[in-house]
Amino acid sequence: KSTPKNSMMQRKLLSGTADTIGRGVIMVDSSLDMDEAGIPENMAFDMFQPYIIRNLVQSGVSRVDALKQVTERTDKAREMLAKEMDRRPVTITRAPVLHRGGVQGFKPVLIKGDAIRLPPMSYTPFGGDNDGDAVNVNVPHSPKAVSEVNNRMLPSKSLISEKDFKQPNYAPSQDHVLGLYQASKGPDKKKRVRVFATWADAEAAEARGELDVDQEVKIMS
């Protein structure tokens, strides 16, 4: 049966796969700078693959070998990926886009895992609430597009809300405010001081859930 979805227009134009695009669930990462976004390794290789292959070919590698290096994640391919991630920002969109804050530019940072990580301050314009929000990530291609993202779309370039052009566009809220309060109020003197040989030991204990956020620690070295 002939339907619009089986037409030549649909098959040749609309149904084609798009390069330099990724999609994933977002999560908070407070270690990121305001303008940074954590991109999972597998997603980064898929999104930046055309640029990695081009750089490898320009360095003298055949196109077949370049594709093989990207697939196998060789050191040379990783080097080219890092170079392109330093050179090109990404845009992140959360649909539906109801205002300009729904599309933001970020400097990509390579991370492990599957979730896209964002700094807490960027959640307000996106309306993120950590309940499985998914976003689209796109790599700008032309020099003009790269320049526009770097000069206009980074969070640090758009600090004032478009609602009234007075209030800040990026501000901590909800669990982020509670975290800032807990981190700034000082240790709970009622809890015993934990002593560790190194910072690594203390971080390992915190990862195991053995330390409270308001518990005082002492590092011997």
Tab-separated table of C-alpha atoms in Angstrom:
chain	number	residue	atom	x	y	z
A	1	LYS	CA	0.000	0.000	0.000
A	2	SER	CA	1.384	3.379	-0.971
A	3	THR	CA	1.623	5.857	1.887
A	4	PRO	CA	3.396	9.208	2.336
A	5	LYS	CA	5.965	7.452	4.532
A	6	ASN	CA	7.008	5.238	1.609
A	7	SER	CA	7.342	8.041	-0.907
A	8	MET	CA	10.584	8.954	-2.664
A	9	MET	CA	10.683	12.259	-0.728
A	10	GLN	CA	10.473	10.409	2.565
A	11	ARG	CA	13.074	7.762	1.633
A	12	LYS	CA	15.634	9.982	-0.060
A	13	LEU	CA	15.416	13.174	1.977
A	14	LEU	CA	13.597	12.843	5.273
A	15	SER	CA	14.556	9.299	6.282
A	16	GLY	CA	18.305	9.722	5.907
A	17	THR	CA	20.464	9.404	8.976
A	18	ALA	CA	22.046	12.605	10.248
A	19	ASP	CA	25.720	12.790	11.175
A	20	THR	CA	27.187	14.871	14.005
A	21	ILE	CA	24.071	14.425	16.163
A	22	GLY	CA	23.624	12.569	19.455
A	23	ARG	CA	20.834	12.057	21.969
A	24	GLY	CA	20.890	11.054	25.598
A	25	VAL	CA	19.598	11.558	29.139
A	26	ILE	CA	21.068	14.408	31.177
A	27	MET	CA	22.451	14.328	34.703
A	28	VAL	CA	24.127	16.859	36.975
A	29	ASP	CA	27.902	17.077	37.288
A	30	SER	CA	29.014	19.859	39.615
A	31	SER	CA	32.674	19.406	38.627
A	32	LEU	CA	31.967	20.906	35.197
A	33	ASP	CA	32.550	24.554	34.405
A	34	MET	CA	29.521	26.684	33.581
A	35	ASP	CA	30.269	26.459	29.843
A	36	GLU	CA	31.174	22.751	29.800
A	37	ALA	CA	29.101	19.669	29.020
A	38	GLY	CA	30.202	16.072	29.548
A	39	ILE	CA	29.777	13.989	26.380
A	40	PRO	CA	29.987	10.164	26.692
A	41	GLU	CA	32.914	8.639	24.804
A	42	ASN	CA	30.878	6.485	22.409
A	43	MET	CA	28.585	9.372	21.550
A	44	ALA	CA	31.552	11.698	21.005
A	45	PHE	CA	33.201	9.297	18.556
A	46	ASP	CA	29.930	8.961	16.608
A	47	MET	CA	29.273	12.710	16.517
A	48	PHE	CA	32.798	13.791	15.621
A	49	GLN	CA	33.510	10.842	13.313
A	50	PRO	CA	33.454	12.835	10.029
A	51	TYR	CA	35.980	15.317	11.423
A	52	ILE	CA	38.192	12.615	12.910
A	53	ILE	CA	38.284	10.750	9.587
A	54	ARG	CA	39.048	13.953	7.690
A	55	ASN	CA	41.949	14.783	9.996
A	56	LEU	CA	43.334	11.260	9.741
A	57	VAL	CA	43.098	11.345	5.944
A	58	GLN	CA	44.835	14.724	5.864
A	59	SER	CA	47.647	13.233	7.972
A	60	GLY	CA	48.253	10.572	5.315
A	61	VAL	CA	45.994	7.731	6.466
A	62	SER	CA	43.729	6.106	3.867
A	63	ARG	CA	39.999	6.572	4.355
A	64	VAL	CA	39.479	2.852	4.972
A	65	ASP	CA	42.186	2.781	7.639
A	66	ALA	CA	40.869	6.024	9.134
A	67	LEU	CA	37.410	4.498	9.568
A	68	LYS	CA	39.006	1.396	11.088
A	69	GLN	CA	40.943	3.524	13.565
A	70	VAL	CA	37.770	5.308	14.640
A	71	THR	CA	35.967	1.981	15.073
A	72	GLU	CA	38.835	0.546	17.114
A	73	ARG	CA	39.321	3.768	19.142
A	74	THR	CA	43.059	3.909	18.484
A	75	ASP	CA	45.358	6.423	20.180
A	76	LYS	CA	45.605	8.397	16.947
A	77	ALA	CA	41.816	8.547	16.637
A	78	ARG	CA	41.545	9.703	20.251
A	79	GLU	CA	44.118	12.391	19.569
A	80	MET	CA	42.078	13.677	16.627
A	81	LEU	CA	38.889	13.526	18.697
A	82	ALA	CA	40.465	15.622	21.452
A	83	LYS	CA	41.663	18.140	18.866
A	84	GLU	CA	38.189	18.512	17.366
A	85	MET	CA	36.502	18.754	20.771
A	86	ASP	CA	38.860	21.602	21.641
A	87	ARG	CA	38.098	23.272	18.322
A	88	ARG	CA	34.334	22.809	18.101
A	89	PRO	CA	31.618	23.470	20.685
A	90	VAL	CA	28.305	21.599	20.716
A	91	THR	CA	24.718	22.789	20.949
A	92	ILE	CA	22.297	21.022	23.277
A	93	THR	CA	18.544	21.235	22.743
A	94	ARG	CA	15.742	20.060	24.970
A	95	ALA	CA	12.414	19.856	23.161
A	96	PRO	CA	10.049	21.552	23.106
A	97	VAL	CA	12.119	24.720	22.715
A	98	LEU	CA	9.906	27.484	24.083
A	99	HIS	CA	12.590	30.177	24.487
A	100	ARG	CA	16.227	30.723	23.604
A	101	GLY	CA	17.398	29.004	26.788
A	102	GLY	CA	16.130	25.715	25.359
A	103	VAL	CA	19.094	25.712	22.976
A	104	GLN	CA	22.493	26.308	24.560
A	105	GLY	CA	26.096	26.007	23.471
A	106	PHE	CA	28.753	24.168	25.482
A	107	LYS	CA	32.401	23.207	25.312
A	108	PRO	CA	32.433	19.390	25.138
A	109	VAL	CA	34.368	17.348	27.697
A	110	LEU	CA	34.954	13.623	27.165
A	111	ILE	CA	33.522	11.430	29.946
A	112	LYS	CA	32.807	7.787	30.700
A	113	GLY	CA	29.295	6.373	30.952
A	114	ASP	CA	26.170	6.877	28.858
A	115	ALA	CA	24.500	10.015	30.269
A	116	ILE	CA	25.175	13.568	29.106
A	117	ARG	CA	26.398	15.636	32.039
A	118	LEU	CA	25.600	19.294	32.593
A	119	PRO	CA	26.612	21.822	35.247
A	120	PRO	CA	23.847	22.504	37.803
A	121	MET	CA	23.459	26.138	36.720
A	122	SER	CA	22.340	25.117	33.225
A	123	TYR	CA	19.319	23.185	34.442
A	124	THR	CA	17.084	26.229	34.959
A	125	PRO	CA	16.827	27.294	31.280
A	126	PHE	CA	16.384	23.659	30.211
A	127	GLY	CA	13.775	23.006	32.888
A	128	GLY	CA	15.661	19.849	33.830
A	129	ASP	CA	14.584	17.941	36.930
A	130	ASN	CA	16.528	14.655	36.712
A	131	ASP	CA	13.549	12.454	35.888
A	132	GLY	CA	14.888	11.113	32.615
A	133	ASP	CA	15.056	14.346	30.600
A	134	ALA	CA	16.556	13.649	27.179
A	135	VAL	CA	18.314	16.193	24.962
A	136	ASN	CA	19.753	16.371	21.465
A	137	VAL	CA	23.413	17.260	20.925
A	138	ASN	CA	24.657	18.719	17.658
A	139	VAL	CA	28.127	19.621	16.378
A	140	PRO	CA	28.179	22.865	14.350
A	141	HIS	CA	29.989	22.504	11.040
A	142	SER	CA	30.753	25.822	9.365
A	143	PRO	CA	33.213	28.358	10.848
A	144	LYS	CA	30.351	30.861	11.105
A	145	ALA	CA	28.232	28.411	13.110
A	146	VAL	CA	31.158	27.594	15.413
A	147	SER	CA	31.777	31.298	15.979
A	148	GLU	CA	28.117	31.980	16.733
A	149	VAL	CA	27.980	29.216	19.352
A	150	ASN	CA	31.192	30.408	21.032
A	151	ASN	CA	30.250	34.083	21.017
A	152	ARG	CA	26.491	34.005	21.616
A	153	MET	CA	25.180	30.669	22.863
A	154	LEU	CA	27.470	29.688	25.756
A	155	PRO	CA	25.832	30.117	29.186
A	156	SER	CA	28.433	32.740	30.139
A	157	LYS	CA	27.393	34.781	27.087
A	158	SER	CA	23.702	34.804	28.026
A	159	LEU	CA	23.521	35.552	31.732
A	160	ILE	CA	20.298	37.603	31.786
A	161	SER	CA	16.888	35.967	31.483
A	162	GLU	CA	14.855	36.778	28.415
A	163	LYS	CA	11.714	37.003	30.584
A	164	ASP	CA	12.445	40.501	31.868
A	165	PHE	CA	16.113	41.108	30.961
A	166	LYS	CA	16.822	41.732	34.644
A	167	GLN	CA	16.977	38.417	36.493
A	168	PRO	CA	19.929	36.004	36.104
A	169	ASN	CA	19.302	33.164	33.693
A	170	TYR	CA	21.384	30.680	35.680
A	171	ALA	CA	20.841	30.152	39.384
A	172	PRO	CA	20.955	27.198	41.780
A	173	SER	CA	17.633	25.739	42.873
A	174	GLN	CA	16.080	22.883	44.848
A	175	ASP	CA	18.635	20.162	45.638
A	176	HIS	CA	21.472	22.385	44.374
A	177	VAL	CA	20.634	25.027	46.988
A	178	LEU	CA	20.523	22.339	49.687
A	179	GLY	CA	23.920	21.071	48.578
A	180	LEU	CA	25.415	24.571	48.714
A	181	TYR	CA	23.946	25.055	52.192
A	182	GLN	CA	25.332	21.759	53.460
A	183	ALA	CA	28.754	22.483	51.972
A	184	SER	CA	28.986	25.975	53.481
A	185	LYS	CA	27.526	25.555	56.971
A	186	GLY	CA	30.587	23.714	58.309
A	187	PRO	CA	31.052	20.291	59.935
A	188	ASP	CA	28.694	18.796	62.501
A	189	LYS	CA	30.631	18.858	65.778
A	190	LYS	CA	28.492	16.020	67.156
A	191	LYS	CA	29.979	13.582	64.646
A	192	ARG	CA	33.396	12.062	65.192
A	193	VAL	CA	36.329	13.256	63.106
A	194	ARG	CA	37.448	10.664	60.534
A	195	VAL	CA	41.184	10.386	59.933
A	196	PHE	CA	42.608	9.251	56.596
A	197	ALA	CA	46.136	8.795	55.304
A	198	THR	CA	45.447	10.445	51.920
A	199	TRP	CA	42.751	12.336	50.045
A	200	ALA	CA	42.244	9.252	47.881
A	201	ASP	CA	41.301	7.215	50.982
A	202	ALA	CA	38.803	9.867	52.042
A	203	GLU	CA	37.248	10.011	48.568
A	204	ALA	CA	36.977	6.222	48.496
A	205	ALA	CA	35.201	6.255	51.868
A	206	GLU	CA	32.812	8.931	50.631
A	207	ALA	CA	32.074	6.876	47.493
A	208	ARG	CA	31.242	3.873	49.699
A	209	GLY	CA	28.759	5.992	51.653
A	210	GLU	CA	30.801	5.939	54.872
A	211	LEU	CA	31.030	9.739	55.196
A	212	ASP	CA	28.297	12.310	55.690
A	213	VAL	CA	28.463	15.606	53.831
A	214	ASP	CA	28.818	17.517	57.118
A	215	GLN	CA	31.343	15.175	58.734
A	216	GLU	CA	34.801	16.547	59.497
A	217	VAL	CA	37.804	14.686	58.093
A	218	LYS	CA	41.528	14.945	58.750
A	219	ILE	CA	44.132	14.071	56.149
A	220	MET	CA	47.502	12.987	57.531
A	221	SER	CA	49.585	13.570	54.377
